[in-house]
Short mmCIF file of C-alpha atoms in Angstrom, two decimals:
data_model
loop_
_atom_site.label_atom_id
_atom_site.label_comp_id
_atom_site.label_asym_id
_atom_site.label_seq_id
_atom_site.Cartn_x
_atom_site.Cartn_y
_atom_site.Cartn_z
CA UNK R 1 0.00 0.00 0.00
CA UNK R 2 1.39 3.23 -0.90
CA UNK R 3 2.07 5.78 2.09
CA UNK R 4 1.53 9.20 -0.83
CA UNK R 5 -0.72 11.17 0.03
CA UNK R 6 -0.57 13.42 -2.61
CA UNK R 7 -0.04 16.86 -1.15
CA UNK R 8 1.94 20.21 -2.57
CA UNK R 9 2.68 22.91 -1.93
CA UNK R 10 4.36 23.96 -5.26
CA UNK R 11 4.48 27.34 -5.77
CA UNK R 12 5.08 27.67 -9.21
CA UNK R 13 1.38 26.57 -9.90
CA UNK R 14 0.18 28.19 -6.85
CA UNK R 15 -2.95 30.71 -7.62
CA UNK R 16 -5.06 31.45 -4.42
CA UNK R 17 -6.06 28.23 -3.01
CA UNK R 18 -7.16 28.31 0.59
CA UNK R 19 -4.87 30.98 2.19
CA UNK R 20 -5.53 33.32 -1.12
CA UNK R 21 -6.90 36.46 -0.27
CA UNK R 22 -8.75 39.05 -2.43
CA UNK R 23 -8.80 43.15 -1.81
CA UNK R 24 -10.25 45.62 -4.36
CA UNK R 25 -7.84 48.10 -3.32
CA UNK R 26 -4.61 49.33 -5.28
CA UNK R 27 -1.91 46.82 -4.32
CA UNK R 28 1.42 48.97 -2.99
CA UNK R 29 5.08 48.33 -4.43
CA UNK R 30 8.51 48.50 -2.46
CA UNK R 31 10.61 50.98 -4.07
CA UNK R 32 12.76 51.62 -1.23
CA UNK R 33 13.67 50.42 2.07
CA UNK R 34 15.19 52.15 5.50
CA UNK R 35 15.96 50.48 8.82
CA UNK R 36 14.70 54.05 10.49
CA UNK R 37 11.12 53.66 10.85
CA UNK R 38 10.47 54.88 7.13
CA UNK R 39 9.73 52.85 4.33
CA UNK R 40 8.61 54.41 0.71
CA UNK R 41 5.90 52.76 -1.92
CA UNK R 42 3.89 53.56 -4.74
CA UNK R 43 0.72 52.33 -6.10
CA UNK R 44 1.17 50.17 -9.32
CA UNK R 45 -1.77 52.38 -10.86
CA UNK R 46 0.50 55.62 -10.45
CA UNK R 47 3.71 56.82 -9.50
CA UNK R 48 3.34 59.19 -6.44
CA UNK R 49 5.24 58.05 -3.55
CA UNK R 50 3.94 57.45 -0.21
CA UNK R 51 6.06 57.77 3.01
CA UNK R 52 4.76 55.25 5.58
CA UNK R 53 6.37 56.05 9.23
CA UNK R 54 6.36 52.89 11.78
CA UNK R 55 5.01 53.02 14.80
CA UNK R 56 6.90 52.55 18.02
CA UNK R 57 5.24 49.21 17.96
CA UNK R 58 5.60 48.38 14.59
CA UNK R 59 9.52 49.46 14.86
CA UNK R 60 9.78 46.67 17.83
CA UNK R 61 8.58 43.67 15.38
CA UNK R 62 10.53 45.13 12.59
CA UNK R 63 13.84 44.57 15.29
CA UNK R 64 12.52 41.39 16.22
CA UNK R 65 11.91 40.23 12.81
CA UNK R 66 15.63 41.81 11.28
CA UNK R 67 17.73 41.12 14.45
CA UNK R 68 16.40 37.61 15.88
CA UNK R 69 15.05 36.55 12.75
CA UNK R 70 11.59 36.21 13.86
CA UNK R 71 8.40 38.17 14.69
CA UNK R 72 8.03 39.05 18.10
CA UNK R 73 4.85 37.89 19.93
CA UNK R 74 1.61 39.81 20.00
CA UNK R 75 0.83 43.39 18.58
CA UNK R 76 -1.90 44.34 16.55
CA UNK R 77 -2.23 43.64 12.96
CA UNK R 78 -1.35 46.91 11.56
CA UNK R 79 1.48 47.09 12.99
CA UNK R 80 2.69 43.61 12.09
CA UNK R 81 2.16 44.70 8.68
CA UNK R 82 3.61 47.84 8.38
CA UNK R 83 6.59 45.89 10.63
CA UNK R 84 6.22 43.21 7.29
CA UNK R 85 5.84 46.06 4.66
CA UNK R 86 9.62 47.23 6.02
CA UNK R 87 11.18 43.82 6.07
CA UNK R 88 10.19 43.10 2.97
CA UNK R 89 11.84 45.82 1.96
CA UNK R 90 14.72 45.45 3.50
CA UNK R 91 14.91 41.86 1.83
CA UNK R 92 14.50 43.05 -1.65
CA UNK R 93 17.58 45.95 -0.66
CA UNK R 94 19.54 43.00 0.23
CA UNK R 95 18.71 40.34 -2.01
CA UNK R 96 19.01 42.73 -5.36
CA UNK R 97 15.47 41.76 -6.23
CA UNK R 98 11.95 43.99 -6.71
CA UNK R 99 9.18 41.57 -6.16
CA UNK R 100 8.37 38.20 -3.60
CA UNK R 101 7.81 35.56 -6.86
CA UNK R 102 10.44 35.57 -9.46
CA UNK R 103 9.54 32.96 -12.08
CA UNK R 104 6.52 31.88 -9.79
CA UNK R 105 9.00 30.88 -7.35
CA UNK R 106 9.08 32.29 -3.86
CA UNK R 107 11.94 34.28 -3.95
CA UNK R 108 11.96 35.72 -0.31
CA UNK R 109 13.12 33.47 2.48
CA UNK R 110 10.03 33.22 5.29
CA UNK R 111 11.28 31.08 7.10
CA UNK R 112 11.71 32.90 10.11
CA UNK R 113 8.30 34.64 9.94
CA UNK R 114 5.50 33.19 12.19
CA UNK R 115 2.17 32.84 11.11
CA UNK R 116 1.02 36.33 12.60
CA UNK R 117 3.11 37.50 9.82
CA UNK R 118 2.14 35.61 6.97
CA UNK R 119 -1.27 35.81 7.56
CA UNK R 120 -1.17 39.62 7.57
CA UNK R 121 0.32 39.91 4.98
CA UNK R 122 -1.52 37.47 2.81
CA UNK R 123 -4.47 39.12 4.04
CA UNK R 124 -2.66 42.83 2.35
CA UNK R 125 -3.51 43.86 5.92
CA UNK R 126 -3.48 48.27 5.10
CA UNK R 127 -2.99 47.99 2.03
CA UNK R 128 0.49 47.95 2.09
CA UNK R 129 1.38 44.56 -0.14
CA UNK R 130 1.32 44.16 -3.73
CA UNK R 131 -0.21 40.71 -4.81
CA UNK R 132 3.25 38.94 -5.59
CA UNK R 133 3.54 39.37 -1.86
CA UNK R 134 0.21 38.30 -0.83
CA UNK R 135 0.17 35.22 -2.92
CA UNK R 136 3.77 34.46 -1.35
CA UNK R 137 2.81 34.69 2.01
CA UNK R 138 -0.74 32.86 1.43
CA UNK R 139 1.31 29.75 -0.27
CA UNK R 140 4.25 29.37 2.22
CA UNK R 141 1.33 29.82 4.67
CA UNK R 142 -0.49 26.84 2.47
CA UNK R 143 3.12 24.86 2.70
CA UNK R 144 3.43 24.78 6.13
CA UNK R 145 -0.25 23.68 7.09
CA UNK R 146 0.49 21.08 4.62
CA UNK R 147 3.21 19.58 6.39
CA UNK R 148 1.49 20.00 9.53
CA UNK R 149 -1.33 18.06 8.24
CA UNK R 150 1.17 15.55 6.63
CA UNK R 151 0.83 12.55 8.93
CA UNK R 152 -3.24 12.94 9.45
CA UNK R 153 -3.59 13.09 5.83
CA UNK R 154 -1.87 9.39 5.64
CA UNK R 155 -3.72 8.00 8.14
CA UNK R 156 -6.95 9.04 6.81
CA UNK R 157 -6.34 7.77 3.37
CA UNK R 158 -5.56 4.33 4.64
CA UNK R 159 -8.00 3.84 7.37
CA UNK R 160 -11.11 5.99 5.89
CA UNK R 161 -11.19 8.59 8.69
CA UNK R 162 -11.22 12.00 7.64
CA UNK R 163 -12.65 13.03 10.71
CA UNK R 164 -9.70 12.97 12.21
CA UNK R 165 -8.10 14.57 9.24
CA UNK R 166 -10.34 17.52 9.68
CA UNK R 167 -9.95 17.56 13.56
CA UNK R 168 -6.47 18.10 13.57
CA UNK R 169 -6.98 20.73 10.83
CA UNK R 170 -9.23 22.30 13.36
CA UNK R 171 -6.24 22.39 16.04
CA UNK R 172 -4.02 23.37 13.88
CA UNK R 173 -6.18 26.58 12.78
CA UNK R 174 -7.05 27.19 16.32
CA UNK R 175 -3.54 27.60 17.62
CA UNK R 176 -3.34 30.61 15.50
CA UNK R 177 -2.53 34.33 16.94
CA UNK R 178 -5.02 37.05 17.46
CA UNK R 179 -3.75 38.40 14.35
CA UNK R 180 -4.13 35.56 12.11
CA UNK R 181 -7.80 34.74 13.74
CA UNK R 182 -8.72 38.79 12.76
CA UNK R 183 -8.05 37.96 9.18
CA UNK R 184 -11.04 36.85 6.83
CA UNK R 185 -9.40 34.18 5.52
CA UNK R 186 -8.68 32.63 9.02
CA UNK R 187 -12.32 33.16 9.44
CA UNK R 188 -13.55 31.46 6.17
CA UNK R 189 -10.79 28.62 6.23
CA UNK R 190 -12.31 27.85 10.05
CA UNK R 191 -15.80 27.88 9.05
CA UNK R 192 -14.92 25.19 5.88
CA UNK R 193 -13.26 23.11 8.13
CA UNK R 194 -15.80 22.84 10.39
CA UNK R 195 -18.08 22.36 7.52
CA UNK R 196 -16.04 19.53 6.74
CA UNK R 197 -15.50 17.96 9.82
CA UNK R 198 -19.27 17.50 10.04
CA UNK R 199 -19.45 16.04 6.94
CA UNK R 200 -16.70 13.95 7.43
CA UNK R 201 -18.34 12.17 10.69
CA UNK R 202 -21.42 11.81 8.29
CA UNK R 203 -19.90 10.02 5.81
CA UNK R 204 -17.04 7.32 7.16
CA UNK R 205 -14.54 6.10 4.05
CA UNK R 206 -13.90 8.87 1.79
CA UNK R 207 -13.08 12.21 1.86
CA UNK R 208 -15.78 14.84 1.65
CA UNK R 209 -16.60 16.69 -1.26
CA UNK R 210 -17.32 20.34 0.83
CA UNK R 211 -17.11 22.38 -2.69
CA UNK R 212 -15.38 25.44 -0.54
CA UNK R 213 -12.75 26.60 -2.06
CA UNK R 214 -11.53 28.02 1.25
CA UNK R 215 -10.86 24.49 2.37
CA UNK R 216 -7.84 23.89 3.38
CA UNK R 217 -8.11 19.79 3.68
CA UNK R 218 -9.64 20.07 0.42
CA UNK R 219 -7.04 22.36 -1.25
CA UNK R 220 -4.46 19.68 0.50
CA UNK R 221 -6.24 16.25 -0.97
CA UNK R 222 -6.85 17.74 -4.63
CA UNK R 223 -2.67 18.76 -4.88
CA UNK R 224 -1.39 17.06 -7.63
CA UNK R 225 2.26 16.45 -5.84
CA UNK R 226 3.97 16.25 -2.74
CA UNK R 227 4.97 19.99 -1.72
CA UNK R 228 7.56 21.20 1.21
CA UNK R 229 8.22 24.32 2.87
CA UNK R 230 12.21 23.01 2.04
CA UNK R 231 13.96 24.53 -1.00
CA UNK R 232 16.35 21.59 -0.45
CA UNK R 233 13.87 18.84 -1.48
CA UNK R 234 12.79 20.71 -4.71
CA UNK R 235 16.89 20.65 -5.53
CA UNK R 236 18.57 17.80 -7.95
CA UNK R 237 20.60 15.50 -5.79
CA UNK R 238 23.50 16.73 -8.32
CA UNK R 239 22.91 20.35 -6.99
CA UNK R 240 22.68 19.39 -3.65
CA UNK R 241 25.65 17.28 -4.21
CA UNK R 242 27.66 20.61 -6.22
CA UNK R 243 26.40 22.37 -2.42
CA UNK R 244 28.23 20.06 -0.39
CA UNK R 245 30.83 20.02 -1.79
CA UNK R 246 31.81 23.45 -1.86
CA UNK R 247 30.38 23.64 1.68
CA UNK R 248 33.04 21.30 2.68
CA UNK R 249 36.03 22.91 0.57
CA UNK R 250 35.49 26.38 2.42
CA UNK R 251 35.31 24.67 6.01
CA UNK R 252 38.75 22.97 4.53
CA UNK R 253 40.05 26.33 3.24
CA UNK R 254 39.25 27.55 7.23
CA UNK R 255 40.63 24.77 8.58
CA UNK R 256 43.79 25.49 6.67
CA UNK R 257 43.97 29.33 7.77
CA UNK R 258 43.57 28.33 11.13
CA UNK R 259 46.63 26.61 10.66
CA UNK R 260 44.79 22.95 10.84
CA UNK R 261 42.85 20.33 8.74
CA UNK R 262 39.24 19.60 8.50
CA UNK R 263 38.96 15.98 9.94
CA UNK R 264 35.99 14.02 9.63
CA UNK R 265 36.37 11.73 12.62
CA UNK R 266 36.69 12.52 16.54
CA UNK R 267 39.62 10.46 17.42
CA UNK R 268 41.83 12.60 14.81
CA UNK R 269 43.44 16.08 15.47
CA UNK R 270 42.20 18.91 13.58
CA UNK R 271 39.12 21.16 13.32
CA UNK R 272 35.30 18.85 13.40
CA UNK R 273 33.65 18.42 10.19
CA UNK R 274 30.52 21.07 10.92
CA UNK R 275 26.72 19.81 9.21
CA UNK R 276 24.69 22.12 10.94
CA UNK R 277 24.03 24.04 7.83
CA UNK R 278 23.44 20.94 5.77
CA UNK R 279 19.88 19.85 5.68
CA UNK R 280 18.67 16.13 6.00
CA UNK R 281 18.44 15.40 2.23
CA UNK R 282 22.12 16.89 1.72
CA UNK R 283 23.45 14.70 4.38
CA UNK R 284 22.03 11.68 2.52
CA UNK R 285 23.38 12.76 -0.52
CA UNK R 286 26.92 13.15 0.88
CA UNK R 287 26.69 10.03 2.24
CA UNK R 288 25.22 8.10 -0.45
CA UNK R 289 27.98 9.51 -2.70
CA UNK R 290 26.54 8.45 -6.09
CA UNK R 291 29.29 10.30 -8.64
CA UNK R 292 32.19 9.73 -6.15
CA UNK R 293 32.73 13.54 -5.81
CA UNK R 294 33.24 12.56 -1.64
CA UNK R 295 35.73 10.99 -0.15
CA UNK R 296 35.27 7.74 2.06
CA UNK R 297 35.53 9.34 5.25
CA UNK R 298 32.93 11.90 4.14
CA UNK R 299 30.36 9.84 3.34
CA UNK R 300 30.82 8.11 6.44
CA UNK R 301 30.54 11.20 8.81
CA UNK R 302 27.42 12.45 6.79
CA UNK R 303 25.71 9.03 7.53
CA UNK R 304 26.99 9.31 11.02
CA UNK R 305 25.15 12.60 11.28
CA UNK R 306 21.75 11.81 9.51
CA UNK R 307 21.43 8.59 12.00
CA UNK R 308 22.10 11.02 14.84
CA UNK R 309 19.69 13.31 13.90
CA UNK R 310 17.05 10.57 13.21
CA UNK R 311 17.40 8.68 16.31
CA UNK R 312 17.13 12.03 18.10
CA UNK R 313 13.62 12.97 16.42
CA UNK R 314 12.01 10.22 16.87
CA UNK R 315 12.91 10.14 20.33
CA UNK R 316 11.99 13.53 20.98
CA UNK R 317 8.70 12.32 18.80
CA UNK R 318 8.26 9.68 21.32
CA UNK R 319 8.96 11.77 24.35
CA UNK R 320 6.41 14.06 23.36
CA UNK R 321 3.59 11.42 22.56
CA UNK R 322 3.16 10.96 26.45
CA UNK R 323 3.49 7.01 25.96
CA UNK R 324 0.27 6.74 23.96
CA UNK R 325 0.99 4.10 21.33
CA UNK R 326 -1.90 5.99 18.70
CA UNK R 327 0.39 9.12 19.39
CA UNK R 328 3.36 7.52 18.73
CA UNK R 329 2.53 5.57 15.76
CA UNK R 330 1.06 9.53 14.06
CA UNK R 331 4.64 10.42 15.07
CA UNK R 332 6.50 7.51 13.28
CA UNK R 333 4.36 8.48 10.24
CA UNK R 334 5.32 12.12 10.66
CA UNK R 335 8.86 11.04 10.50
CA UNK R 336 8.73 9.36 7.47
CA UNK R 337 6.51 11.73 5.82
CA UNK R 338 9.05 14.51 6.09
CA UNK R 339 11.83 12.29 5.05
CA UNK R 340 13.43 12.40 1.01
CA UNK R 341 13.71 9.65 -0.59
CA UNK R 342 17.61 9.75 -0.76
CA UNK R 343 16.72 9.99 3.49
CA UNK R 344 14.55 6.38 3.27
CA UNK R 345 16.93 4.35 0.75
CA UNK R 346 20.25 5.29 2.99
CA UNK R 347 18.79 4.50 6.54
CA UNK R 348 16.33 1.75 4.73
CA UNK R 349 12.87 3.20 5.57
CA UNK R 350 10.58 1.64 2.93
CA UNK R 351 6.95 2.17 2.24
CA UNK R 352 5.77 -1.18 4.38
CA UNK R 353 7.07 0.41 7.25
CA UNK R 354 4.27 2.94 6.65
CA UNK R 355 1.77 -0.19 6.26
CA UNK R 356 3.21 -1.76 9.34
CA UNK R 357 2.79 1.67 11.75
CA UNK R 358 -0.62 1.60 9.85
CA UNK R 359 -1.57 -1.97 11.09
CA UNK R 360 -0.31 -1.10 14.59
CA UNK R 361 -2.65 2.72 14.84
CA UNK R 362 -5.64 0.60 13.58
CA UNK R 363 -5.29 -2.30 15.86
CA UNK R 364 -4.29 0.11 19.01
CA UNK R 365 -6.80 2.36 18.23
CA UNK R 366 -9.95 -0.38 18.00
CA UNK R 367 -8.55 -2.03 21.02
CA UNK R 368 -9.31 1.36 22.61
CA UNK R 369 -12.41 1.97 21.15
CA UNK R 370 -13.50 -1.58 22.15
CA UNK R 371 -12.28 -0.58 25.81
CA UNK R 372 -13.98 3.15 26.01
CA UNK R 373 -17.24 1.42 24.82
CA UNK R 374 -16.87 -1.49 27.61
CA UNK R 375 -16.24 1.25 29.92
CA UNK R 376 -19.33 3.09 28.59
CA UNK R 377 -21.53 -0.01 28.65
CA UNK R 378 -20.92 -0.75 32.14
CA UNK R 379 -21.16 2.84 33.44
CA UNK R 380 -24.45 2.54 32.12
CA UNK R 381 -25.19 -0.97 33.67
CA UNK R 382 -23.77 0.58 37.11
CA UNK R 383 -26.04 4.11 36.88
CA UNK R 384 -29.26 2.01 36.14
CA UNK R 385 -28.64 -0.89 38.91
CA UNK R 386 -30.88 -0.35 42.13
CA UNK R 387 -30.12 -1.35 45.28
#
């Protein structure tokens, strides 16, 4: 049984989906940026320039967001935007570029931004984004629900429970900030899931057919291809292998400055081998070493450090699942979901592992449904008894 579940989150075909947002107001374009509380735009319909001055609490999430690399917590949604409006800016400065999409690719790295800040500015919260931006922010926010929803998604499609698909969608929604909750598309996504939820515990087996186009869950099922919110797993394995290695020849080149050698094993003398900047994927392309562009030792230490990082998530997975076995098995299936396939084929994760965490959810989780309804039936017997 295949473990796909058929999700994306590829922006080069993205249009509005469920996180698209739609304003009948003249979207604004960056044409300058400033780190002093002032950034300018213009209208696309005209070319007079408009000054927009920060607030003291918009200049504190633009610090946040440039310094720590994230948006600080709380704060109304003007000022996240206008805090949003000036980052963006600043990225553009920085990265040479004039717009969020180049090609129809995401061209500006959100990573760091939270949810607040997507969702503001996919929402073109005052006015202040042009639609590039808006549909940027609305897909990476479409990305990472996706991968959220990863897991649910596979355990749905093999056991016929979308209820529990759309339940987790529910949670996942509902953790959202004040900001994000005060946009309408927060509101209308909500209101389809529930919608769907409801028609999900009506109809056991298949997914259901809600017809909402603000549907997250739906957006999710009908992608055509697995999406990620990681530029690495839309890379070649020859890129990421090009990557590597000149990732590895500059921590050589500083090893040799230093006066040392870049060593690849702990019992040697010289400076550690560093892969904290290599993602997952890379490592198992290092290690896997297909064109025989690394040497031995190389590969080694990459495999070293991809079965390090593996054992460590899934025991942090496990730690976290409170020793429920359901809990444990949606984190196994997390784990692989999230992995590459160069990831599975090195550390020999194949798709009946899926179908064996699969068998193991379905037969935990009837066990406990046989026990909660024992329980149930003899609470019953017990209220009724006279004596």
């Amino acid at each position: 049984m295949s473990a796909s579940i058929g999700l994306t989150s590829a922006l080069s075909s993205y249009t509005t989906g469920s996180y698209g947002q739609k304003t009948a107001s003249a979207a604004t374009q960056s044409t300058a940026s400033s780190g002093t509380g002032t950034t300018a735009t213009s209208t696309q319909a005209g070319s007079s320039a408009t000054v927009l001055t920060l607030s003291d609490e918009a200049k504190a999430l633009l610090a946040a967001m440039t310094a720590a690399g994230t948006s600080a917590a709380g704060g109304s949604a003007l000022a996240r935007a206008q805090a949003a409006r000036a980052w963006l800016d600043q990225q553009y400065k920085s990265l040479g570029i004039g717009s969020a999409l180049v090609d129809g690719q995401v061209a500006v790295d959100f990573t760091a931004q939270d949810r607040a800040t997507l969702a503001v500015v996919a929402a073109g919260t005052g006015d202040l984004f042009t639609a590039d931006e808006k549909k940027a922010a609305a897909s990476v926010l479409q990305a990472r629900f996706e991968d959220a929803l990863a897991p649910h998604a596979v355990i749905a499609r093999h056991t016929g429970d979308y209820a529990s698909l759309y339940a987790a969608a529910a949670d996942y929604l509902d953790a959202a900030s004040p900001e994000e909750r005060a946009t309408p598309g927060w509101v209308a996504r909500r209101e389809a899931v529930t919608e769907g939820l409801a028609a999900a515990r009506a109809i056991f087996g298949k997914a259901p057919d809600t017809g909402n186009q603000s549907d997250p869950v739906r957006a999710m099922l009908d992608s055509p291809a697995p999406g990620t919110t990681s530029p690495g797993k839309t890379a070649t394995a020859d890129t990421l292998a090009a990557r590597a290695r000149a990732a590895l020849d500059a921590q050589a080149g500083r090893a040799r400055d230093a006066g040392t050698e870049l060593v690849f094993d702990g019992t040697r003398s010289g400076r550690m081998v560093d892969f904290e900047s290599f993602d997952n994927r890379t490592l198992a392309v290092v290690a896997q070493n297909a064109d025989g562009q690394f040497a031995v030792s190389e590969a080694r230490a990459a495999r070293k450090a991809l079965e390090q990082r593996t054992r460590t998530t899934l025991l942090s997975a496990f730690t976290g699942s409170g020793g429920d076995p359901a809990a444990r098995s949606v984190a196994l299936i997390r784990q692989y979901s999230s992995m590459s396939a160069e990831e599975k084929a090195l550390l020999g994760f194949s798709e009946s592992f899926t179908d064996n965490v699969l068998k193991n959810y379905r037969t935990v989780t009837s066990i406990q449904n046989m026990v909660d309804a024992m329980n149930a039936s003899t609470g019953s017997l017990l209220g009724g008894a006279s004596f």
